[in-house]
Coordinates of N, CA and C and ligand atoms in Angstrom, one line a residue:
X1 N 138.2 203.8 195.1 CA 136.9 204.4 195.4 C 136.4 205.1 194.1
X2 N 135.2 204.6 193.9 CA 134.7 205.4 192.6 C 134.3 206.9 193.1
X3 N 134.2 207.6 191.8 CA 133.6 209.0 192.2 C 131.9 208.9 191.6
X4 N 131.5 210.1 192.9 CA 130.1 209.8 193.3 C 129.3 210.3 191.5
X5 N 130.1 210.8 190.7 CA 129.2 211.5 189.1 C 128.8 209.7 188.2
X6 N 130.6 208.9 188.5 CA 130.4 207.6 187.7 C 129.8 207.0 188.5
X7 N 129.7 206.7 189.7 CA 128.4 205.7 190.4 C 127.4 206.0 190.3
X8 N 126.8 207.2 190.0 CA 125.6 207.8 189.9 C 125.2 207.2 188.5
X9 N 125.8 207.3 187.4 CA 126.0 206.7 186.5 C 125.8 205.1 185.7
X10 N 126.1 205.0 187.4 CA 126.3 203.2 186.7 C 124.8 203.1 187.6
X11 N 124.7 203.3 188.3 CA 123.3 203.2 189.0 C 121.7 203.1 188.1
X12 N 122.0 204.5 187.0 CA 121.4 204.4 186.3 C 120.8 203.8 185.0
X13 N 122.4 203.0 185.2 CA 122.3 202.2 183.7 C 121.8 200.4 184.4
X14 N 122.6 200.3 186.1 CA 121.6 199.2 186.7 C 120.4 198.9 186.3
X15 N 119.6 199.9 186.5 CA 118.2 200.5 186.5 C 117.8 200.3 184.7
X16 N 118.6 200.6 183.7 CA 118.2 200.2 182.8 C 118.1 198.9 182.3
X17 N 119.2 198.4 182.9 CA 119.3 196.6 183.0 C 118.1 196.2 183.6
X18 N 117.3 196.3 184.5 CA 116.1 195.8 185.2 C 114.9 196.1 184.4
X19 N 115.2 197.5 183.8 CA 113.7 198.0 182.9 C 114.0 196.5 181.5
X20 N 115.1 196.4 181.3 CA 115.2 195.5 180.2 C 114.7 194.4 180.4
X21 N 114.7 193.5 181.9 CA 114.7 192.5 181.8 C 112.9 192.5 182.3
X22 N 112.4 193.5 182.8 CA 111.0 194.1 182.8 C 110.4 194.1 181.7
X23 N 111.0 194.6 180.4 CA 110.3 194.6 178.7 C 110.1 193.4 178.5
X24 N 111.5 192.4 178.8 CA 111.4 191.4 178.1 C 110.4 190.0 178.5
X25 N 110.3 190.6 179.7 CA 109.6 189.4 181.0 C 107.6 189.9 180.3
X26 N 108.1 191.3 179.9 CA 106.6 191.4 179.0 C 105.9 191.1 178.2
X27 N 107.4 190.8 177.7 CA 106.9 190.2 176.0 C 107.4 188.9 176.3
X28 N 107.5 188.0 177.0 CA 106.9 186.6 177.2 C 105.7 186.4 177.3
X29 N 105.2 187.1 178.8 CA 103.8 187.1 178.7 C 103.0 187.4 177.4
X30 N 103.3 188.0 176.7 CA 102.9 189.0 176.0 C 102.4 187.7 174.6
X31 N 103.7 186.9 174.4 CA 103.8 186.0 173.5 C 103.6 184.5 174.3
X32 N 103.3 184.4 175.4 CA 103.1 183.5 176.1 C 101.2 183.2 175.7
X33 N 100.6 184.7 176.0 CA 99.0 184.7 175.7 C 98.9 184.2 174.2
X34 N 99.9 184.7 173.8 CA 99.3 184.8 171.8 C 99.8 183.1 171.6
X35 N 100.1 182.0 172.5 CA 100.5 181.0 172.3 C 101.5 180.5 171.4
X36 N 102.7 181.7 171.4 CA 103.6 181.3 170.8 C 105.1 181.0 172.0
X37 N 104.8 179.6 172.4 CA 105.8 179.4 173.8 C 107.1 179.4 173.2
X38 N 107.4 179.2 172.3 CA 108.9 179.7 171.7 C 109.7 180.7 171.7
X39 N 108.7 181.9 171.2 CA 108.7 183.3 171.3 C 109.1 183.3 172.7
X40 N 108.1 183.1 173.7 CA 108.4 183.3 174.7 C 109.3 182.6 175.7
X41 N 109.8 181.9 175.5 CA 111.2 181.0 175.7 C 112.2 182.1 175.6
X42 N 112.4 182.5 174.2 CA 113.6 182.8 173.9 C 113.5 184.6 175.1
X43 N 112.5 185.4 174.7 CA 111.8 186.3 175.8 C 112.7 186.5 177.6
X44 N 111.8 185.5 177.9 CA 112.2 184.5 179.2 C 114.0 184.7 179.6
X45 N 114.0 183.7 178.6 CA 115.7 183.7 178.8 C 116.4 185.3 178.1
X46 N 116.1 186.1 177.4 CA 116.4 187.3 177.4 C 116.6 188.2 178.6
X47 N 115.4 187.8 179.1 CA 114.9 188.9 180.5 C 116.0 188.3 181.8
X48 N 116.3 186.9 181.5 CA 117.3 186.3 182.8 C 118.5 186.9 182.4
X49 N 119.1 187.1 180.9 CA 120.5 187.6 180.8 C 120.3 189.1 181.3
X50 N 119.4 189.9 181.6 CA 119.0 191.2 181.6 C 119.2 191.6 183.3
X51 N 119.1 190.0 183.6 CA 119.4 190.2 185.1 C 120.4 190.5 185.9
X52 N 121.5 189.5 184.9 CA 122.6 188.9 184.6 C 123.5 190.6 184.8
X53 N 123.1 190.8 183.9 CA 123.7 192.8 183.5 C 123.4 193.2 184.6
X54 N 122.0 193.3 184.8 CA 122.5 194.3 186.4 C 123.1 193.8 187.6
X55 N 123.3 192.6 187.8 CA 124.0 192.2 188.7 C 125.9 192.7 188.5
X56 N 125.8 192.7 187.2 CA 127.7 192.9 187.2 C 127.4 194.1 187.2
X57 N 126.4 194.8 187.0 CA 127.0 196.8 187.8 C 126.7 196.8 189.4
X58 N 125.7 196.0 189.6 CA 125.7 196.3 191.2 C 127.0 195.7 191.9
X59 N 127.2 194.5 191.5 CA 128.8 194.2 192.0 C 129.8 194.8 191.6
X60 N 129.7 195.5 190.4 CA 130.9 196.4 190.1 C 131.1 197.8 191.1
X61 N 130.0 198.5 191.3 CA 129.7 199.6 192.2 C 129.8 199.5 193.1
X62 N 129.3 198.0 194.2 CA 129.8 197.6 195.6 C 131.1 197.6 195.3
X63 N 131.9 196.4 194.5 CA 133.9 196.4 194.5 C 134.2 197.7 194.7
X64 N 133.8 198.7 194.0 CA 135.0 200.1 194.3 C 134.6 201.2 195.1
X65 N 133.6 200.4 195.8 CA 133.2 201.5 197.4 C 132.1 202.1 197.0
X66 N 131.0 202.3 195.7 CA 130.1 202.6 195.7 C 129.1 202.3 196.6
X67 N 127.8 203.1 196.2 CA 126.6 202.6 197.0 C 125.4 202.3 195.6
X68 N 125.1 200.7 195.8 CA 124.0 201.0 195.3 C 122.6 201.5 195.4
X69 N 122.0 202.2 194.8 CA 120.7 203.1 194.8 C 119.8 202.5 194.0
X70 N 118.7 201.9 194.4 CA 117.3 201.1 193.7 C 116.4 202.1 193.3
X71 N 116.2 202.7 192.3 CA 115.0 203.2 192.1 C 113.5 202.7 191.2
X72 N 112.8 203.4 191.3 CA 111.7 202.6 190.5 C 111.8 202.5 189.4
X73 N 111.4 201.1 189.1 CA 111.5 200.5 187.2 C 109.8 201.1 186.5
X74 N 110.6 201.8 185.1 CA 109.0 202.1 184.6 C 108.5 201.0 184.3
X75 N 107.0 201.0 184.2 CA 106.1 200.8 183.3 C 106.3 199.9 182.0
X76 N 106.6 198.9 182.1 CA 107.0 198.1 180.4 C 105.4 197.7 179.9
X77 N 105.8 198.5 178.0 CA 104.1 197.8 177.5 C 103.8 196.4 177.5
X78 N 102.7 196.1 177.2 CA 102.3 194.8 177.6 C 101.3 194.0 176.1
X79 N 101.5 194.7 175.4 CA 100.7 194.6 174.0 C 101.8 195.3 172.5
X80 N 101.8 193.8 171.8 CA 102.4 194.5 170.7 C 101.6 193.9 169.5
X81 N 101.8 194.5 168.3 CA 100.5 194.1 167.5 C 101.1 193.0 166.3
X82 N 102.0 192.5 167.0 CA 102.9 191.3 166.2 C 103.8 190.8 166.2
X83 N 104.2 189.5 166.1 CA 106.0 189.5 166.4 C 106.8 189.5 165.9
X84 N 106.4 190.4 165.0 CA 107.4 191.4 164.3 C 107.3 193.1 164.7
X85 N 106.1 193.2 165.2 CA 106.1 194.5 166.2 C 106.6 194.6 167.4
X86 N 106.9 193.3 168.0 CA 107.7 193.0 169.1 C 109.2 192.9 168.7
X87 N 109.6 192.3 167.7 CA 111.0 192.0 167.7 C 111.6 193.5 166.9
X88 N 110.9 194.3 166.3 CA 111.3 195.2 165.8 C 111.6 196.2 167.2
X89 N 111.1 196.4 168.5 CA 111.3 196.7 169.4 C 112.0 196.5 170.3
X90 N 112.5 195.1 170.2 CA 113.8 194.5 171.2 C 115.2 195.2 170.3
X91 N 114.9 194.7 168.8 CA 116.1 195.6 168.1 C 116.4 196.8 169.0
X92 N 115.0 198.0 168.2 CA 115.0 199.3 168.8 C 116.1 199.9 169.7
X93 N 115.3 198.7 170.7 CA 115.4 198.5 172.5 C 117.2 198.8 172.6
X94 N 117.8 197.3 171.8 CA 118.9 197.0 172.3 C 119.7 198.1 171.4
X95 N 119.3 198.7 170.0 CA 120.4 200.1 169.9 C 120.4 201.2 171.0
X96 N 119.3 201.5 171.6 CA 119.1 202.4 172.3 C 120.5 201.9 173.9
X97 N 120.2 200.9 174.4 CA 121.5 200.3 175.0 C 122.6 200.2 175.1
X98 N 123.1 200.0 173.7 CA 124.4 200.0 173.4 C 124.5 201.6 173.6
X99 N 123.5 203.0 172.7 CA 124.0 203.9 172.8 C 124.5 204.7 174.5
X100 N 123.4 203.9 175.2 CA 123.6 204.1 176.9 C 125.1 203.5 177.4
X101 N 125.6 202.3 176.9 CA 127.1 201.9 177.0 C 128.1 203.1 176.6
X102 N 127.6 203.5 175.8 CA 128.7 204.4 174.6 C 129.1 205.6 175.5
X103 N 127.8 206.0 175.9 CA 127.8 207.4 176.8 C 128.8 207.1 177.8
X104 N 128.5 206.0 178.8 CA 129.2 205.2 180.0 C 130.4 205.3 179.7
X105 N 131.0 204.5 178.7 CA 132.5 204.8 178.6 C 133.0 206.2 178.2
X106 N 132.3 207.1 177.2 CA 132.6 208.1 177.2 C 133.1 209.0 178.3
X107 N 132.3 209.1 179.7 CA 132.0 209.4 181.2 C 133.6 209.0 181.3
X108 N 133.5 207.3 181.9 CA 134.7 206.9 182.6 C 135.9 207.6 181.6
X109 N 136.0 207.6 180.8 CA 136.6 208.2 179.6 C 137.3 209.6 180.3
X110 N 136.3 210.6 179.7 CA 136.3 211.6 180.3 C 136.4 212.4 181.8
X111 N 136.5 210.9 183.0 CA 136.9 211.3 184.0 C 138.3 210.5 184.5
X112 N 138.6 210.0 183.4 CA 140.0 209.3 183.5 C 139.9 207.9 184.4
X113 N 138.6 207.3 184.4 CA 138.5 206.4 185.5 C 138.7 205.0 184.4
X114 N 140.0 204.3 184.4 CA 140.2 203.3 183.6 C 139.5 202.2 183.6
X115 N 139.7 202.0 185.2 CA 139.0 200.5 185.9 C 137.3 200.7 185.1
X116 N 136.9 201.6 185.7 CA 135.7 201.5 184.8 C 135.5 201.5 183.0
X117 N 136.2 201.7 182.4 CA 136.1 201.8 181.3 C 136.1 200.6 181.0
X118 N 137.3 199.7 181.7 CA 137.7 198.3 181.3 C 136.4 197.7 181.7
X119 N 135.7 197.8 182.3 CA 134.5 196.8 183.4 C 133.8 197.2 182.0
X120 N 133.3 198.3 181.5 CA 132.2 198.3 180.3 C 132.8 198.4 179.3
X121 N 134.0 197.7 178.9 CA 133.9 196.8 177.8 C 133.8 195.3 177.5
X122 N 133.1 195.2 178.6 CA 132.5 193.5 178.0 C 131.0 194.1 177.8
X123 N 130.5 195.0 177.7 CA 129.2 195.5 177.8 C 129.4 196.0 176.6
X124 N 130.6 196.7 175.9 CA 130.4 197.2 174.6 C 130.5 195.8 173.6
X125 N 131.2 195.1 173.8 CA 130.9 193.3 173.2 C 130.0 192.8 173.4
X126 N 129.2 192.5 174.6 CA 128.1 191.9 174.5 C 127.0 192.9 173.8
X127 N 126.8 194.3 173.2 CA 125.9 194.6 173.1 C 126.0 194.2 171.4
X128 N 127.4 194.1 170.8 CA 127.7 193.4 169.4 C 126.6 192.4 169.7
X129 N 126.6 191.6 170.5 CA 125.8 190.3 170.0 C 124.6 190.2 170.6
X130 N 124.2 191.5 170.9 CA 122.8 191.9 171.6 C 121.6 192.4 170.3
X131 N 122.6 193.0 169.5 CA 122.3 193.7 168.3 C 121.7 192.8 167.3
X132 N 123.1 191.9 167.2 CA 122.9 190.5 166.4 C 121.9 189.6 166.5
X133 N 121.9 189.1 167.5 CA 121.2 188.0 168.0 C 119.1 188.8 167.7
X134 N 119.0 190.0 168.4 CA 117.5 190.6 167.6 C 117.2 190.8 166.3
X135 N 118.6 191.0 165.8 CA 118.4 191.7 164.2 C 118.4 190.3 163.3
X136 N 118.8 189.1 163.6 CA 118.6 187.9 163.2 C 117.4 187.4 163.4
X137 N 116.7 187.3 164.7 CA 115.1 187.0 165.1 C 114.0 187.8 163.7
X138 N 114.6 189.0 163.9 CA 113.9 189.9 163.3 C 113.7 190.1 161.8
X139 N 114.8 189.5 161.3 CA 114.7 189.6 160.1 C 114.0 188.0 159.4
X140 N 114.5 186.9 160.7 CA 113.3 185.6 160.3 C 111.7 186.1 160.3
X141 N 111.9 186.9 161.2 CA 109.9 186.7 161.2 C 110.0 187.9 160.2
X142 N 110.5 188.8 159.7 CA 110.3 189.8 158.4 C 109.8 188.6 157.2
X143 N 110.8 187.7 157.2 CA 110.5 186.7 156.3 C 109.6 185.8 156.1
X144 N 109.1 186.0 157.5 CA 107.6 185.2 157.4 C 106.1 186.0 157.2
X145 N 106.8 187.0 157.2 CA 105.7 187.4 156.4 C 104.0 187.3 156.9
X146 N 103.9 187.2 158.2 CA 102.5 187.1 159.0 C 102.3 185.5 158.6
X147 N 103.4 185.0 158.0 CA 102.8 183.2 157.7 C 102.7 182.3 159.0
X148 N 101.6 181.6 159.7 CA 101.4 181.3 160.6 C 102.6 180.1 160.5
X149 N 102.5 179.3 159.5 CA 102.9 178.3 159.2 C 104.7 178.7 159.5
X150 N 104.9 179.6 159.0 CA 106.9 180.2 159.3 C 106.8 180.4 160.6
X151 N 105.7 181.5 161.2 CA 105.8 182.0 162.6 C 106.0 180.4 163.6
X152 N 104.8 179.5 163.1 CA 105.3 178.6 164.2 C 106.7 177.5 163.9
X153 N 107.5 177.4 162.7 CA 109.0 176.7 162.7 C 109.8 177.7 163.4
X154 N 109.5 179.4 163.2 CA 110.4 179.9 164.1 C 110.1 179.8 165.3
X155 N 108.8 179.6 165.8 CA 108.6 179.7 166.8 C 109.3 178.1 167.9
X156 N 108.8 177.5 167.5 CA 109.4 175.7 167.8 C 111.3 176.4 167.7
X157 N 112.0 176.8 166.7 CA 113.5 177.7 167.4 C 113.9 178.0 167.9
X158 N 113.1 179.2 168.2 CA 113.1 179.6 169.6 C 113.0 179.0 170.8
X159 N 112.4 177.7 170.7 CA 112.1 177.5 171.8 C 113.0 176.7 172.5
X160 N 114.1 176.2 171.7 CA 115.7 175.7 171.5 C 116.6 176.4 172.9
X161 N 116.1 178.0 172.7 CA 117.3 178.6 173.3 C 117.2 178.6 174.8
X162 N 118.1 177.8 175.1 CA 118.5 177.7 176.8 C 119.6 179.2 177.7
X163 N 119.3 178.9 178.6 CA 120.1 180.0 179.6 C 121.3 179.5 180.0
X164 N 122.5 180.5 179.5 CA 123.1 180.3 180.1 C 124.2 180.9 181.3
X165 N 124.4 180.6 182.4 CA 124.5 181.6 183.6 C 125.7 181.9 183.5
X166 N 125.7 182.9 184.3 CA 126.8 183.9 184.1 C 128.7 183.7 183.7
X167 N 128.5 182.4 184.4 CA 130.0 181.7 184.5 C 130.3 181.3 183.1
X168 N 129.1 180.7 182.6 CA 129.8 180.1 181.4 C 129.6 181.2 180.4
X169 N 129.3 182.1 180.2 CA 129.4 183.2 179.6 C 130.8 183.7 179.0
X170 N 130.9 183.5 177.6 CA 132.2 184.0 177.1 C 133.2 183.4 177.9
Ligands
FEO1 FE1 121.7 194.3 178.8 FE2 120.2 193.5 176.2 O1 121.6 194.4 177.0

């Protein structure tokens, strides 16, 4: 049985998982309008891995007798002034994430709860290539330089990246 401070915990980082897949469902639209379908491909399928994440805390929290608690998802913007003002923000986004994992195991850490620690560390690995995977997007379009002509080869790229569901994951 988990204790009610770490379920409380994980509850909230559910909730983060949903705002994420919220941002990123934004900024498809977002790059869907600006007619860059690649952008928003890769977006798209961001926001389904985002789903992905909160599903393995809700099932983690149901496994050890938790309760899950749904609360309201903020508000995700809906306007960014480039897609390099967008991808500079998924970066952002995803340090801010990992730092919210850090805390998490810190918690289980500090309440001696092992089972959980071990459950968020595939969360401290995937955020390794959470980091990666934006900070590579990010530094192509740095390199393109507002060039419509780069924005759309990366954008056709992008539009490569398929979903892959939870099973075949790692
Ligand atoms: Fe759920 Fe993008 O980390």
């Amino acid at each position: 049985m988990i204790e009610k401070k770490m379920s409380k915990a994980l509850n909230n980082q559910l909730n983060a998982e949903l705002y994420s897949a919220y941002l990123y469902l934004s900024m498809a639209a977002y790059f869907g309008s600006e007619d860059f379908a690649g952008f928003s491909n890769w977006m798209r399928i961001q926001a389904q891995e985002e789903l992905t994440h909160a599903m393995k805390f809700y099932d983690y929290i149901t496994q050890r007798g938790g309760r899950v608690i749904l609360t309201s998802i903020e508000e995700p913007p809906s306007e960014w002034h480039s897609p390099q003002a967008a991808f500079e923000h998924v970066y952002e986004h995803e340090c801010k994430v990992t730092g919210l994992i850090n805390e998490l195991v810190n918690l289980a850490l500090s309440e001696g709860d092992h089972a959980t620690n071990n459950f968020l560390q595939w969360f401290v690995a995937e955020q390794v290539e959470e980091e990666e995977s934006a900070s590579a997007v990010l530094q192509k379009v740095k390199l393109a330089d507002d060039s419509l002509g780069s924005l759309f080869m990366i954008d056709n790229e992008l539009g490569q990246r398929v979903f892959h569901p939870p099973a075949e994951e790692k």
